[in-house]
Coordinates of C-alpha atoms in Angstrom, one line a residue:
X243 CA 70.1 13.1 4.5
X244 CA 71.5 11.8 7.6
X245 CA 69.0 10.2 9.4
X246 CA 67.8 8.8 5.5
X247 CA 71.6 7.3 5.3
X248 CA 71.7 6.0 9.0
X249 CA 68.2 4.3 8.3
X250 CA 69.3 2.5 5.5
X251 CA 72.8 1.1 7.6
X252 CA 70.2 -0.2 10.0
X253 CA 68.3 -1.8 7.3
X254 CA 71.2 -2.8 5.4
X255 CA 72.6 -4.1 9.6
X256 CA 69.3 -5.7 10.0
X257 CA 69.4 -7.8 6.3
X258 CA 72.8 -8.6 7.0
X259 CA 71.9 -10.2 10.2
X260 CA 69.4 -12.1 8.8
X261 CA 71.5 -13.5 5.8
X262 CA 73.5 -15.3 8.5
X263 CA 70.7 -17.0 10.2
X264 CA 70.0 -21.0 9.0
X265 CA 67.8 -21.3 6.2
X266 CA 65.3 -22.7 8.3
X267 CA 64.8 -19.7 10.0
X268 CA 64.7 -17.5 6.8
X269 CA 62.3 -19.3 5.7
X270 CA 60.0 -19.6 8.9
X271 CA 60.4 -15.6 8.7
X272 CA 59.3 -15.2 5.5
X273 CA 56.2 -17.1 6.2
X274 CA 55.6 -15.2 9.1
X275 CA 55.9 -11.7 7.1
X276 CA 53.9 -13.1 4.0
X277 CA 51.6 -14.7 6.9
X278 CA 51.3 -10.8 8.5
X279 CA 51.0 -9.1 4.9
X280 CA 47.9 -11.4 4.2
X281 CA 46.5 -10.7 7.5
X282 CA 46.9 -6.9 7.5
X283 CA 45.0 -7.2 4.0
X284 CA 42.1 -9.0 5.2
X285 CA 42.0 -6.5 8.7
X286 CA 41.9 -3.8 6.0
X287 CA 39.1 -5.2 3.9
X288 CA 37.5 -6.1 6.5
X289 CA 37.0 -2.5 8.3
X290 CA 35.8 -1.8 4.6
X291 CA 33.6 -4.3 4.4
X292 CA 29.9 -2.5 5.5
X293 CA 27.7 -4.4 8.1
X294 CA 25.2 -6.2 6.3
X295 CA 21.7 -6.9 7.8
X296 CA 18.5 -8.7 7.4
X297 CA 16.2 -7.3 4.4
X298 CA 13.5 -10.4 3.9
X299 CA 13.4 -13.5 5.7
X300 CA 11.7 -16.9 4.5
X301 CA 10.6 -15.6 1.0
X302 CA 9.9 -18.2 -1.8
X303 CA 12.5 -17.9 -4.8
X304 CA 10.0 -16.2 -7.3
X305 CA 9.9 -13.1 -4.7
X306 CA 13.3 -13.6 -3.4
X307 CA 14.0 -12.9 -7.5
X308 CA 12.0 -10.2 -7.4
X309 CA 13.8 -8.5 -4.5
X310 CA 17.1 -9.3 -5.5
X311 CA 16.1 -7.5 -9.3
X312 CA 14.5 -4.8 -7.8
X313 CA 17.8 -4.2 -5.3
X314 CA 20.6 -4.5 -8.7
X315 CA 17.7 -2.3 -10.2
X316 CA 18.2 0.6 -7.8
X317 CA 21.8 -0.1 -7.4
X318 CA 22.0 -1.3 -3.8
X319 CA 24.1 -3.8 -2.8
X320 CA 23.0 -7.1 -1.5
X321 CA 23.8 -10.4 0.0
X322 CA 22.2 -13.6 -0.1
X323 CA 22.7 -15.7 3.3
X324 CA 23.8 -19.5 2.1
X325 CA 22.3 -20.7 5.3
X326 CA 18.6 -19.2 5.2
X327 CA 18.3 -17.6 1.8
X328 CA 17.5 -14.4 3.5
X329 CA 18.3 -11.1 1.6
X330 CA 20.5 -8.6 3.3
X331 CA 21.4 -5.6 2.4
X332 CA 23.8 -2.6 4.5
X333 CA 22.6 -1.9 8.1
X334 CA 22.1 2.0 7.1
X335 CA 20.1 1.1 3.4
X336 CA 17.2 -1.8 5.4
X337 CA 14.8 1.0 6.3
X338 CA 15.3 3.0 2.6
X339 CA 15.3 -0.4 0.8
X340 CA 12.1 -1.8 2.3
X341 CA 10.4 1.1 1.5
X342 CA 11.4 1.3 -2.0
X343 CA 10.2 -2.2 -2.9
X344 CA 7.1 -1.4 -0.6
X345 CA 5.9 1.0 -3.2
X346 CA 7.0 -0.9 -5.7
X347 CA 4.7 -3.4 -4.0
X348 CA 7.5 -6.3 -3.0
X349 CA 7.6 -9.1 -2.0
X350 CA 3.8 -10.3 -3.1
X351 CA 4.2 -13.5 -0.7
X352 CA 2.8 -15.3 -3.2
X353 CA 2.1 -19.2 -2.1
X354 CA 2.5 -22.0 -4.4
X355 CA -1.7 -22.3 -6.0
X356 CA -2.9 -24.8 -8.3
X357 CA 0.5 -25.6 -9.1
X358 CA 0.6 -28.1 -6.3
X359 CA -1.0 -30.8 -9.0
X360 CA 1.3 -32.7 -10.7
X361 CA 4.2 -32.5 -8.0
X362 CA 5.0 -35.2 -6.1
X363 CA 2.2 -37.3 -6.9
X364 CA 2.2 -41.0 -6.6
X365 CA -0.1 -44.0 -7.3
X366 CA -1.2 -44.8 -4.2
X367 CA -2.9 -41.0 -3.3
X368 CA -6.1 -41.4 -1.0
X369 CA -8.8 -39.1 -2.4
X370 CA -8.8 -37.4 0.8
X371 CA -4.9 -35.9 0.3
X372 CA -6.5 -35.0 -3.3
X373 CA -9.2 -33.0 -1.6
X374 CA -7.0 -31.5 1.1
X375 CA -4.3 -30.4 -2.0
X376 CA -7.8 -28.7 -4.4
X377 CA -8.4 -26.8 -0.8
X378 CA -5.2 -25.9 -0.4
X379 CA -4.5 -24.7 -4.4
X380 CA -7.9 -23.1 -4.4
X381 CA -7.6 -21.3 -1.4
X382 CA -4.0 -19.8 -2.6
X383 CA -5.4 -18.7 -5.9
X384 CA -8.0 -16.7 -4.5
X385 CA -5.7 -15.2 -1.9
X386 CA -3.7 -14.1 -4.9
X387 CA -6.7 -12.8 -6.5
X388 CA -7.2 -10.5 -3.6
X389 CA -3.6 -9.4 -3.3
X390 CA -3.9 -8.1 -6.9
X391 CA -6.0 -5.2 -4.9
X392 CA -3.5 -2.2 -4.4
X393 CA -4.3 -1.6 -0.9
X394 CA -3.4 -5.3 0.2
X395 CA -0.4 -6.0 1.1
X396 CA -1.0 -9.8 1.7
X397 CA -4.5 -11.7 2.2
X398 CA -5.0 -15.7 3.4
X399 CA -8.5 -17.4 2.3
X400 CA -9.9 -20.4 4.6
X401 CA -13.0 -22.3 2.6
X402 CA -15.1 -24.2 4.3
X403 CA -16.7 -26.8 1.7
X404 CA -19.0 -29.3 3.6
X405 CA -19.0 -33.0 2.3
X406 CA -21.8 -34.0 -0.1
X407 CA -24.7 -35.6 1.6
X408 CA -26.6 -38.7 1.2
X409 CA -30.2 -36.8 1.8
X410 CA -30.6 -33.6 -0.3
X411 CA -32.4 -31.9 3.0
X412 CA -29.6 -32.0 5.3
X413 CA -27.2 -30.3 2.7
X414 CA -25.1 -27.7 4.3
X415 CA -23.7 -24.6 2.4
X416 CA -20.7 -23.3 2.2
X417 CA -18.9 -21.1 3.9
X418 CA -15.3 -18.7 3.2
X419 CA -13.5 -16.0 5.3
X420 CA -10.7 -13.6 4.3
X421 CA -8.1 -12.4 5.9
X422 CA -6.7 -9.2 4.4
X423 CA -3.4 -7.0 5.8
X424 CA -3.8 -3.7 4.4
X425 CA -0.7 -1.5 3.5
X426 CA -0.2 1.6 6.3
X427 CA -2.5 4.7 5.8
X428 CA -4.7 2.8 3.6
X429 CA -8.2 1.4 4.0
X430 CA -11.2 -0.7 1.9
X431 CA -14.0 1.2 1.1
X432 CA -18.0 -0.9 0.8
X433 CA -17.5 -0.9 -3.0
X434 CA -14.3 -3.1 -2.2
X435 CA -15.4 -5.2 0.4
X436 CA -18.3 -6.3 -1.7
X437 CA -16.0 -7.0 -4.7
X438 CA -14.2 -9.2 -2.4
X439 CA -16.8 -11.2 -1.5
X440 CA -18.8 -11.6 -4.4
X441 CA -15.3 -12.7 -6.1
X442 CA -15.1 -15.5 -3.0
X443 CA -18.7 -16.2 -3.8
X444 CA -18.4 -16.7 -7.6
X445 CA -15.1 -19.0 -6.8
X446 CA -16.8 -21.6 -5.0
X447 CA -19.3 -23.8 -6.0
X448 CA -22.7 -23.4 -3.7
X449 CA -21.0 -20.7 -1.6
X450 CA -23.5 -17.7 -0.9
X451 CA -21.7 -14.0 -0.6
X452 CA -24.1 -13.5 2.9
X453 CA -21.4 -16.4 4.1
X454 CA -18.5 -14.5 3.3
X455 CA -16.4 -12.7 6.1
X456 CA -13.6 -10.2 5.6
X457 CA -11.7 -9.1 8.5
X458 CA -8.6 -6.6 8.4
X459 CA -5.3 -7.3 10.4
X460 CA -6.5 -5.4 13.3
X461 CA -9.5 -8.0 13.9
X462 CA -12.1 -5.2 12.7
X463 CA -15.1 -7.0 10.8
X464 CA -15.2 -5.6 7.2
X465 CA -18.6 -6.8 6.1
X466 CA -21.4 -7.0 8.3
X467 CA -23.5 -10.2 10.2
X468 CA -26.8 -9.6 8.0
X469 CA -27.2 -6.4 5.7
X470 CA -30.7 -6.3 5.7
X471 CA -30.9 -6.4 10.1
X472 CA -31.8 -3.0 11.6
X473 CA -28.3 -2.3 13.0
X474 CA -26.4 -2.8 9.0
X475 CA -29.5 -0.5 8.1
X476 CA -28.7 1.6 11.0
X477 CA -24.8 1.9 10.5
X478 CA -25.5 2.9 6.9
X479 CA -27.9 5.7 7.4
X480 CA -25.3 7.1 10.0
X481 CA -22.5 6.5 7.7
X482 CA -25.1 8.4 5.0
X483 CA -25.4 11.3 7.0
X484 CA -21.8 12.1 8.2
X485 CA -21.1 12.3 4.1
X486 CA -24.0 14.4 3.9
X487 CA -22.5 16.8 7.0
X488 CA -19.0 16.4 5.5
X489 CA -20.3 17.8 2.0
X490 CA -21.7 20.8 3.7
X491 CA -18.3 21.6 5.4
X492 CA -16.5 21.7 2.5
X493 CA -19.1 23.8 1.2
X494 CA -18.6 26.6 3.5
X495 CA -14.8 26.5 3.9
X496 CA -14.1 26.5 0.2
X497 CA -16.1 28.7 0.3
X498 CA -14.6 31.3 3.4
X499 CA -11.1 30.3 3.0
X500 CA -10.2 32.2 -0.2
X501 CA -11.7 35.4 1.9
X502 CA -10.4 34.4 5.8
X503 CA -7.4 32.9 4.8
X504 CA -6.0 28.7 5.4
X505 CA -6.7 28.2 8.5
X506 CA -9.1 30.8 10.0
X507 CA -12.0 28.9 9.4
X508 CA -13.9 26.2 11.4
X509 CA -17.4 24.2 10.3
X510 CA -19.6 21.9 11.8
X511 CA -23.5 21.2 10.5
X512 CA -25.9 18.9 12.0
X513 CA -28.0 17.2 9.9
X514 CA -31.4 15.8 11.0
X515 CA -32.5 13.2 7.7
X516 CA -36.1 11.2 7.2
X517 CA -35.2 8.0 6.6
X518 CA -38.8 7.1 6.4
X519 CA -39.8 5.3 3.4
X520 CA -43.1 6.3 1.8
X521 CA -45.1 5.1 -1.2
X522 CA -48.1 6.8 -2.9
X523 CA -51.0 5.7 -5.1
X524 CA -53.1 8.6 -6.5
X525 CA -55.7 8.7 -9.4
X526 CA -57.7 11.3 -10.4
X527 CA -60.9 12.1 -13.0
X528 CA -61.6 14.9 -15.5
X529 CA -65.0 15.7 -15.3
X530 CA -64.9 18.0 -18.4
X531 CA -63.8 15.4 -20.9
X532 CA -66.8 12.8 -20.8
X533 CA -66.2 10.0 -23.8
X534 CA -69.0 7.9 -24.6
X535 CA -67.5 4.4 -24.1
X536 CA -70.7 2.0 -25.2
X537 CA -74.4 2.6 -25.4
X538 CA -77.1 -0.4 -25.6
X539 CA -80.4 0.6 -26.9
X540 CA -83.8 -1.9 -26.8
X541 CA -87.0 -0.5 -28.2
X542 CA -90.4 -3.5 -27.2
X543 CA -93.7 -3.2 -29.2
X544 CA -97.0 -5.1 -27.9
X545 CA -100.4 -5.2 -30.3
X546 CA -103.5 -6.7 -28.0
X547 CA -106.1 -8.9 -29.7
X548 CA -109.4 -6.9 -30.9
X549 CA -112.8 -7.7 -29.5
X550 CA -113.9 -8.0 -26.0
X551 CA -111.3 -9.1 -23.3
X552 CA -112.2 -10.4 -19.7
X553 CA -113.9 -12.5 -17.9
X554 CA -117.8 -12.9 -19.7
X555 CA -120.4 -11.1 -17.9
X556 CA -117.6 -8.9 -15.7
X557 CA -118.1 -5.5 -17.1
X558 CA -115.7 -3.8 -14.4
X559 CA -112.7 -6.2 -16.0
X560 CA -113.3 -4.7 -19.8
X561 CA -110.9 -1.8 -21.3
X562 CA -113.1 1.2 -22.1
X563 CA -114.2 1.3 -25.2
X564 CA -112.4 3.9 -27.7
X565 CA -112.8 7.1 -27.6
X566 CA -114.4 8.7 -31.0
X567 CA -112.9 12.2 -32.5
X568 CA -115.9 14.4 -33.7
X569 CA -114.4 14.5 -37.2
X570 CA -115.8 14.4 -40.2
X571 CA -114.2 11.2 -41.9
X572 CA -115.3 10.2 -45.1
X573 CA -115.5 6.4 -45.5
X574 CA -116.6 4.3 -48.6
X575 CA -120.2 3.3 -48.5
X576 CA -121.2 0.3 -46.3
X577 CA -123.3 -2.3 -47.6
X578 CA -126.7 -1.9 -45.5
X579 CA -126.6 -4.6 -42.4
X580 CA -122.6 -4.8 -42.2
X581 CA -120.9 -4.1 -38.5
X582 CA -117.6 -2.2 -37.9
X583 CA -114.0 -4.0 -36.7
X584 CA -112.5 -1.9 -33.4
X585 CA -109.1 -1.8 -33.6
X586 CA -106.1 -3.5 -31.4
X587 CA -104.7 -1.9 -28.8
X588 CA -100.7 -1.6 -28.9
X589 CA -97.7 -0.6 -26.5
X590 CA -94.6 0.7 -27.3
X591 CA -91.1 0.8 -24.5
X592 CA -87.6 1.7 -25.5
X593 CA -85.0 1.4 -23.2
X594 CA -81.6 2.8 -24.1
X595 CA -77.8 2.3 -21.6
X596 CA -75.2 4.0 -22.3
X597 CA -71.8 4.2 -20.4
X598 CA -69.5 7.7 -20.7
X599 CA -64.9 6.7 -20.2
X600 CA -64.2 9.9 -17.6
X601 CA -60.9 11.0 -18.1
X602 CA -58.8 9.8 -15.4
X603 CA -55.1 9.8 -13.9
X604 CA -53.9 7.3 -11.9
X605 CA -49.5 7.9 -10.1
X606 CA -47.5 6.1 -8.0
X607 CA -45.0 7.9 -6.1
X608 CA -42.2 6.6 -3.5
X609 CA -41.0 9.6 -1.8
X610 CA -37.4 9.7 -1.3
X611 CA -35.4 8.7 2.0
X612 CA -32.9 10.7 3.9
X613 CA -34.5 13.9 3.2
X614 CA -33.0 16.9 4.9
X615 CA -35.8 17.6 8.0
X616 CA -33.3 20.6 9.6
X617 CA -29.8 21.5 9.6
X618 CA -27.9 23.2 12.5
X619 CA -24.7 25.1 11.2
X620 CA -21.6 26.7 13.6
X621 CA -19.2 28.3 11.7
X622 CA -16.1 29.9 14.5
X623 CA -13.6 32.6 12.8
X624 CA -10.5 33.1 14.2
X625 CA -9.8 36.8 14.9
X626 CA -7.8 39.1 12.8
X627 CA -4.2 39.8 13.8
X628 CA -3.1 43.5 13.9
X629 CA -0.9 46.3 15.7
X630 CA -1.8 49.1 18.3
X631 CA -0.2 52.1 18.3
X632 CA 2.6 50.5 20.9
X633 CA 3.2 48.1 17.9
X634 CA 2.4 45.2 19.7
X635 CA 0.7 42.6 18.4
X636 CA -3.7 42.5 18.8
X637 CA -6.3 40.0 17.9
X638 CA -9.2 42.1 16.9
X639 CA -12.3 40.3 16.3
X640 CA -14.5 40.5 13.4
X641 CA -16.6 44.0 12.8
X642 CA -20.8 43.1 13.3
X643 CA -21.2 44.1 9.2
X644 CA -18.1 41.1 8.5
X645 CA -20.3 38.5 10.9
X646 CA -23.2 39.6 8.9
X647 CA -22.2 39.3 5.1
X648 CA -20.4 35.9 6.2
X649 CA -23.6 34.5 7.9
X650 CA -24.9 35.4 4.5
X651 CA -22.4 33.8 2.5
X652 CA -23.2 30.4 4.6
X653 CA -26.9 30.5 4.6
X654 CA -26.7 30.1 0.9
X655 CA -24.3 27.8 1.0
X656 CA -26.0 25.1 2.8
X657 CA -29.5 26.2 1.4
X658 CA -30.7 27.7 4.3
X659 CA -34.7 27.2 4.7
X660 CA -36.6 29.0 7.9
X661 CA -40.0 26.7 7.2
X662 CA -37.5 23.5 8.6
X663 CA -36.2 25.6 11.3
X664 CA -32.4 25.8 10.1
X665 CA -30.0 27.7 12.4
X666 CA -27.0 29.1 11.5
X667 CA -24.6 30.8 14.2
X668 CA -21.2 32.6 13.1
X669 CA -19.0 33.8 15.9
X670 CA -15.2 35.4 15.9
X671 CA -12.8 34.2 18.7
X672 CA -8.9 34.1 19.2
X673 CA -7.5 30.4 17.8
X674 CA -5.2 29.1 20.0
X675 CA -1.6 28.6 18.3
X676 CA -0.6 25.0 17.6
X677 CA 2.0 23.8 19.6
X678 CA 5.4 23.8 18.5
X679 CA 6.3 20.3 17.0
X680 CA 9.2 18.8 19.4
X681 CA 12.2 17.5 17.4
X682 CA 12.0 13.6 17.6
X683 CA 14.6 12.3 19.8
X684 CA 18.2 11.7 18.3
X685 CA 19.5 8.3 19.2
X686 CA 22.5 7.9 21.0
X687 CA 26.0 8.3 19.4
X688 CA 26.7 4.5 19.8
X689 CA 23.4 3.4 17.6
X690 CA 24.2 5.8 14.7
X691 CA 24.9 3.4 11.7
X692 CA 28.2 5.7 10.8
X693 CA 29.5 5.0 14.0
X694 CA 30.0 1.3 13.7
X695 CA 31.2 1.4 10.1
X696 CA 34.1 4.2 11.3
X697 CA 34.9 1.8 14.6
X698 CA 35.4 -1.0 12.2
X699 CA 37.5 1.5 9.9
X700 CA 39.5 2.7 13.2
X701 CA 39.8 -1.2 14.6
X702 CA 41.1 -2.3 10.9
X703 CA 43.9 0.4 11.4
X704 CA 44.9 0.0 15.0
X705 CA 45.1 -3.5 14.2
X706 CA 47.5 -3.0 11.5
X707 CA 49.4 -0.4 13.3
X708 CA 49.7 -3.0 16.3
X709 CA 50.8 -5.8 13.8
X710 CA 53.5 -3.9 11.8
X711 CA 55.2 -2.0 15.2
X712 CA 54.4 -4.6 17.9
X713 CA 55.1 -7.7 16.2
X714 CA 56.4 -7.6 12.7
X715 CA 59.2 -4.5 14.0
X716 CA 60.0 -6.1 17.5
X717 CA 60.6 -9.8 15.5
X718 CA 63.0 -8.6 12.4
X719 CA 64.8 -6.7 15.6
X720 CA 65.3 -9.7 17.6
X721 CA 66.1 -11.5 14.6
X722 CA 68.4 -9.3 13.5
X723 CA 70.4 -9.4 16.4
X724 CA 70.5 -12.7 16.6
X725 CA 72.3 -12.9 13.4
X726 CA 75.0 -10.1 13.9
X727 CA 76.3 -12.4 17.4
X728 CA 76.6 -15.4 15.3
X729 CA 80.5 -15.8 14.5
X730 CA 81.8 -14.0 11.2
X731 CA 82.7 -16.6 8.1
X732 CA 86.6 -16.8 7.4
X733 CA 87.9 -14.5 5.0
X734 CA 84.9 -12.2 5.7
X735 CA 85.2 -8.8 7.5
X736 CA 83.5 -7.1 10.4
X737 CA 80.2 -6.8 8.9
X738 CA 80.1 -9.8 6.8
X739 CA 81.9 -8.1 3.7
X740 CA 85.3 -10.4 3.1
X741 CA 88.6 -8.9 2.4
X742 CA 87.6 -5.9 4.9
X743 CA 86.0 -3.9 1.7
X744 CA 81.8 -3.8 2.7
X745 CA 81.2 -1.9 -0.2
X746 CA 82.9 -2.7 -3.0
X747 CA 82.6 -6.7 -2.5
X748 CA 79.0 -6.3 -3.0
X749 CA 78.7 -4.0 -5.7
X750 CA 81.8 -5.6 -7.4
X751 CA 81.0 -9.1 -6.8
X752 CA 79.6 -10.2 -10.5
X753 CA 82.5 -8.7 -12.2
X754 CA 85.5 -10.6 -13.1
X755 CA 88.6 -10.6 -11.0
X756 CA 86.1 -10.5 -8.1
X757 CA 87.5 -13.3 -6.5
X758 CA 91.0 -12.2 -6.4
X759 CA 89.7 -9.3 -5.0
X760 CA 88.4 -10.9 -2.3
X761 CA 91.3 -13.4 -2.0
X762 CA 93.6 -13.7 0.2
X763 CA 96.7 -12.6 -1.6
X764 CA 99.0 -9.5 -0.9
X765 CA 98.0 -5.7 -0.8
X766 CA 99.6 -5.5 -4.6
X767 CA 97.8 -8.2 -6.4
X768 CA 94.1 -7.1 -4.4
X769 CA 95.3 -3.7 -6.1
X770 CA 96.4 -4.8 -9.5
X771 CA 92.7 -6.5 -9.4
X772 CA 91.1 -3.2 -8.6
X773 CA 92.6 -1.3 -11.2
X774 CA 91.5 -4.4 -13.5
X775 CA 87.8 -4.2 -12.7
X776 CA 88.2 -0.1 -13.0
X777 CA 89.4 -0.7 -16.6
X778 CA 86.4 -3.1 -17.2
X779 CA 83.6 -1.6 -15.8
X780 CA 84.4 2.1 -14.9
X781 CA 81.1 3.0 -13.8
X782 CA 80.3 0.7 -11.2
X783 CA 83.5 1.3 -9.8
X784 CA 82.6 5.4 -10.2
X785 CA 79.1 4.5 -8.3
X786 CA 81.2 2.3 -5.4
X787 CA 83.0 5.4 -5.1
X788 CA 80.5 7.9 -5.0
X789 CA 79.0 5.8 -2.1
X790 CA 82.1 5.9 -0.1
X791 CA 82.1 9.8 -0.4
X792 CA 78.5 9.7 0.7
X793 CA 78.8 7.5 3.8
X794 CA 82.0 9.3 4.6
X795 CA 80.0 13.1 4.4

């Protein structure tokens, strides 16, 4: 209670002092204390305020609105720099905020397309701005097309349209390339190249998808020179067979891990393929099934003439005569002195063709490519971990039966076949442990975000503390002080209250009779006024009392 009463005389001393000063002054001081309070306010707010930093940079307004949606979607807080238009959002929330609108695939960096036509055009616009502005459009719509892809994160097209010739025969074709910047951990598999190009291809007039380049951000060529040259026809056979050799791991360790346990198993296979290409013509006849397909018969008959024949008088050129059968014939009479006829020689030929359908099979066969010629398969199986009798820990490995069943196991797994010469080798030995993962490196106490956001806090305060007690404290002092040595009103008393009562004068000083009070009349009337004002208002005059008693105690 003392040192509560004695602080409020000093306040009460310091007031006092400053009552007396010229108005001039007051009022200079209370501009400087409003002047302090508004200071100390913005010192606070600003230790308060978080450090903002640099989200996006140089985005066009339709993804700068899509940032800024997607930000007051997850509830982060943002700024928008007047200066730049840059996006920034708290020092400790950039990394956690970029990848939030990463996945949900912001910004796109989309570029202004065909909707360059119609801005800014004039009368006078050469044909050659027309064509550079159709290039440019064209060449932004299908670098959006591409970016629609999910693994691209942003993609620039550069077409190369030669200028129509005068002579049909020295036309040149057309020409594209594509520049693609794939998101981190993903890649573009041949299905998606191609799609690429043959969407570049199809977008340009005359423009052939053999002339169409994609390259990747780290300079690696996505499509190659000339698929049908021996090394594109190489590179695919050797992509062909690792698939082949990675399906037959998998094979055998889904198949040995459920048994060995995650991690206890190790596969390699070696596949030898035929890429050789051959094409067979075969055909084949039924001898049993004969079909008579077309027969062509001819039958000649010759008669000769009757008499002698030859040369007259050349008996060795005349047929012999015909031959007569000792048969009895019995013919009509003959009138006496007739002479018999001989008859006409005749010939007969037949000649007959006839052509028989065999029955007959006739297959083509192309024989399959990358044919499995041998396969060479080492499985390794880490030993199994038990105790000796000391309790100590053992790797035993694998019993001869365990090897045995298991070589089993991955001989009809990869469809082992002796006639190709496949080998298969399974061995036990000890896997050596992984080495403990070192804990990354913790950055220094001075480049934790926290740590600037409590200096500001800590600055904010000191600065306060230093405002109030080193200039606001050590001014209303001086002040003060000041004002208690300037010379004392008359009709005032020590301490600025007149008529020598402190108290009472300014507790009593709105009632009436206060003015005789603090007259300058005798002890009697300044009484006769006290008991007037006790009559009037006793409980002011109770409370003047009652702080009497207390200043007294």
């Amino acid at each position: 209670m003392a040192n509560e009463a004695a602080t409020t005389r000093s306040l009460a001393t310091s007031l006092q002092g400053l009552s007396r000063l010229p108005a001039m002054r007051q009022l200079g001081v209370m501009i400087g204390l409003a002047a302090s309070v508004a200071l100390g306010v913005a010192v606070v707010l600003w230790s308060q305020t978080p450090t903002y930093s640099i989200l996006y940079g140089n985005l066009s307004n339709k993804d700068a609105a899509q940032v800024v949606q997607a930000l007051q979607k997850d509830d982060i807080s943002y700024r928008i720099d007047r200066n730049t238009g840059a996006v920034m959002v708290p020092a400790e929330k950039v990394h956690a905020a970029r990848l939030q609108l990463a996945g949900q695939g912001l910004p796109k960096g989309t570029a202004a397309g065909f909707e360059l036509f119609g801005k800014n055009d004039s009368f006078g616009t050469s044909r050659f701005v027309e064509n550079v502005r159709y290039q440019q459009s064209l060449e932004a719509d299908l670098a959006r097309s591409v970016m629609t892809l999910d693994s691209v994160e942003s993609a620039r097209v550069h077409v190369a349209i030669p200028r129509s010739p005068t002579f049909l025969r020295n036309h040149e074709k057309a020409s594209a390339s594509v520049l693609v910047k794939l998101y981190p951990g993903h890649t573009l598999d041949p299905g998606q190249v191609s799609a690429i190009v043959h969407l570049i291809a199809s977008s340009v007039p005359n423009l052939q998808a053999e002339r169409v380049t994609v390259v990747d951000q780290q300079g690696r060529l996505l499509t190659p020179s000339d698929p049908n040259s021996m090394m594109a026809i190489t590179s695919n056979q050797f992509q062909y067979t690792q698939r082949v050799e990675r399906g037959y791991v998998r094979r055998i360790e889904n198949l040995l891990t459920p048994i060995l346990g995650p991690g206890k198993v190790r596969a390699q296979v070696v596949a030898d393929l035929d890429f050789t290409s051959t094409e067979q013509t075969r055909e084949t006849y039924d001898p049993d099934q004969p079909a008579l397909r077309s027969e062509q018969t001819m039958e000649e008959t010759n008669t000769g003439a009757a008499g002698a024949m030859g040369v007259p008088g050349a008996l060795s050129n005349m047929p012999p005569g015909a031959g007569a059968a000792p048969a009895r014939v019995t013919s009509p009479a003959k009138a006496p002195g007739a002479k018999s006829t001989p008859s006409a020689p005749t010939s007969t030929v037949r000649r007959a063709t006839r052509n028989y359908e065999l029955d007959h099979t006739i297959s083509h066969t192309r024989l399959p490519s990358g044919s499995v010629r041998r396969l060479s398969v080492a499985v390794l199986i880490d030993n199994q971990v038990g105790t000796d009798h000391n309790g100590k820990t053992v790797h035993k490995p694998l019993a001869p039966k365990e090897l045995a069943r298991i070589t089993a196991l991955v001989k009809d797994a990869v469809g082992f076949d002796p006639r190709r010469g496949d080998t298969v080798n399974v061995m036990s030995a000890a896997f050596q442990s992984p080495p403990v993962p070192q804990p990354l490196p913790v950055p220094p106490l001075w480049k934790q975000p926290w740590t600037w956001a409590l200096g500001k806090q800590l600055l904010g305060g000191v600065a306060v503390l230093l405002l109030i007690f080193g200039v606001l404290r050590p001014l209303l002092r001086r002040l003060a002080e000041k004002g208690a040595a300037l010379p004392v009103p008359v009709g005032a008393a020590p301490g600025g209250v007149p008529g020598g009562i402190a108290e009472d004068h300014l507790t009593l000083s709105g009632q009436p009779g206060a003015q005789r009070l603090a007259g300058s009349g005798g002890y009697e009337e300044r009484l006769q006024a006290a008991k007037t004002m006790a009559a009037q208002d006793p409980k002011r005059v109770a409370q003047v009392v009652k702080t009497w008693v207390g200043d007294d105690g």
